[in-house]
Amino acid sequence: MQALEEKIAHLTRTVDDLSDTIARQQGEIMMLTRRVQMLMQREAEREAASGSGIYMGEERPPHY
């Protein structure tokens, strides 16, 4: 009986640890998602402001 109680206690602790890890990772994913959205919006605004679209191959790139 004591062996079962020990296993249950171990499994409960493992589940709690995994739950904490998942909650932390969810927070990180949400933060990274917001950052990617901000970067995409910033890049779209930059492209719209510059008026240049896709490089078609016949134009010289800006670094020349």
PDB file of C-alpha atoms in Angstrom:
ATOM      1  CA  MET A   1       0.000   0.000   0.000  1.00  0.00           C
ATOM      2  CA  GLN A   2       2.808   2.383   0.833  1.00  0.00           C
ATOM      3  CA  ALA A   3       4.440   1.701  -2.527  1.00  0.00           C
ATOM      4  CA  LEU A   4       1.241   2.776  -4.286  1.00  0.00           C
ATOM      5  CA  GLU A   5       1.036   5.953  -2.204  1.00  0.00           C
ATOM      6  CA  GLU A   6       4.640   6.772  -3.079  1.00  0.00           C
ATOM      7  CA  LYS A   7       3.948   6.224  -6.787  1.00  0.00           C
ATOM      8  CA  ILE A   8       0.845   8.409  -6.616  1.00  0.00           C
ATOM      9  CA  ALA A   9       2.786  11.157  -4.830  1.00  0.00           C
ATOM     10  CA  HIS A  10       5.544  10.950  -7.448  1.00  0.00           C
ATOM     11  CA  LEU A  11       3.046  11.050 -10.315  1.00  0.00           C
ATOM     12  CA  THR A  12       1.185  13.970  -8.740  1.00  0.00           C
ATOM     13  CA  ARG A  13       4.417  15.935  -8.417  1.00  0.00           C
ATOM     14  CA  THR A  14       5.340  15.100 -12.010  1.00  0.00           C
ATOM     15  CA  VAL A  15       1.948  16.269 -13.253  1.00  0.00           C
ATOM     16  CA  ASP A  16       2.289  19.514 -11.285  1.00  0.00           C
ATOM     17  CA  ASP A  17       5.783  20.102 -12.691  1.00  0.00           C
ATOM     18  CA  LEU A  18       4.570  19.450 -16.224  1.00  0.00           C
ATOM     19  CA  SER A  19       1.620  21.762 -15.718  1.00  0.00           C
ATOM     20  CA  ASP A  20       3.952  24.554 -14.558  1.00  0.00           C
ATOM     21  CA  THR A  21       6.206  23.972 -17.554  1.00  0.00           C
ATOM     22  CA  ILE A  22       3.295  24.085 -19.980  1.00  0.00           C
ATOM     23  CA  ALA A  23       1.965  27.295 -18.424  1.00  0.00           C
ATOM     24  CA  ARG A  24       5.406  28.932 -18.705  1.00  0.00           C
ATOM     25  CA  GLN A  25       5.810  27.800 -22.302  1.00  0.00           C
ATOM     26  CA  GLN A  26       2.342  29.099 -23.190  1.00  0.00           C
ATOM     27  CA  GLY A  27       3.334  32.509 -21.846  1.00  0.00           C
ATOM     28  CA  GLU A  28       6.527  32.459 -23.917  1.00  0.00           C
ATOM     29  CA  ILE A  29       4.611  31.389 -27.038  1.00  0.00           C
ATOM     30  CA  MET A  30       2.124  34.218 -26.579  1.00  0.00           C
ATOM     31  CA  MET A  31       4.929  36.759 -26.135  1.00  0.00           C
ATOM     32  CA  LEU A  32       6.798  35.485 -29.197  1.00  0.00           C
ATOM     33  CA  THR A  33       3.593  35.491 -31.251  1.00  0.00           C
ATOM     34  CA  ARG A  34       3.008  39.147 -30.343  1.00  0.00           C
ATOM     35  CA  ARG A  35       6.601  40.006 -31.281  1.00  0.00           C
ATOM     36  CA  VAL A  36       6.306  38.273 -34.654  1.00  0.00           C
ATOM     37  CA  GLN A  37       3.030  40.083 -35.347  1.00  0.00           C
ATOM     38  CA  MET A  38       4.655  43.417 -34.456  1.00  0.00           C
ATOM     39  CA  LEU A  39       7.624  42.686 -36.718  1.00  0.00           C
ATOM     40  CA  MET A  40       5.360  41.673 -39.588  1.00  0.00           C
ATOM     41  CA  GLN A  41       3.287  44.815 -39.183  1.00  0.00           C
ATOM     42  CA  ARG A  42       6.427  46.977 -39.002  1.00  0.00           C
ATOM     43  CA  GLU A  43       7.819  45.332 -42.140  1.00  0.00           C
ATOM     44  CA  ALA A  44       4.524  45.781 -43.992  1.00  0.00           C
ATOM     45  CA  GLU A  45       4.452  49.455 -43.034  1.00  0.00           C
ATOM     46  CA  ARG A  46       8.070  49.868 -44.140  1.00  0.00           C
ATOM     47  CA  GLU A  47       7.359  48.241 -47.495  1.00  0.00           C
ATOM     48  CA  ALA A  48       4.237  50.352 -47.987  1.00  0.00           C
ATOM     49  CA  ALA A  49       6.138  53.538 -47.139  1.00  0.00           C
ATOM     50  CA  SER A  50       9.041  52.765 -49.456  1.00  0.00           C
ATOM     51  CA  GLY A  51       6.752  51.967 -52.362  1.00  0.00           C
ATOM     52  CA  SER A  52       9.049  49.212 -53.499  1.00  0.00           C
ATOM     53  CA  GLY A  53       7.548  45.822 -53.954  1.00  0.00           C
ATOM     54  CA  ILE A  54       9.107  42.544 -54.856  1.00  0.00           C
ATOM     55  CA  TYR A  55      12.530  42.497 -56.472  1.00  0.00           C
ATOM     56  CA  MET A  56      11.911  41.390 -60.050  1.00  0.00           C
ATOM     57  CA  GLY A  57      15.511  40.646 -61.035  1.00  0.00           C
ATOM     58  CA  GLU A  58      15.963  43.470 -63.538  1.00  0.00           C
ATOM     59  CA  GLU A  59      16.477  46.178 -60.953  1.00  0.00           C
ATOM     60  CA  ARG A  60      19.694  46.605 -59.052  1.00  0.00           C
ATOM     61  CA  PRO A  61      19.400  45.746 -55.373  1.00  0.00           C
ATOM     62  CA  PRO A  62      19.651  48.720 -52.963  1.00  0.00           C
ATOM     63  CA  HIS A  63      23.171  47.826 -51.834  1.00  0.00           C
ATOM     64  CA  TYR A  64      24.709  48.525 -55.282  1.00  0.00           C
TER      65      TYR A  64
END
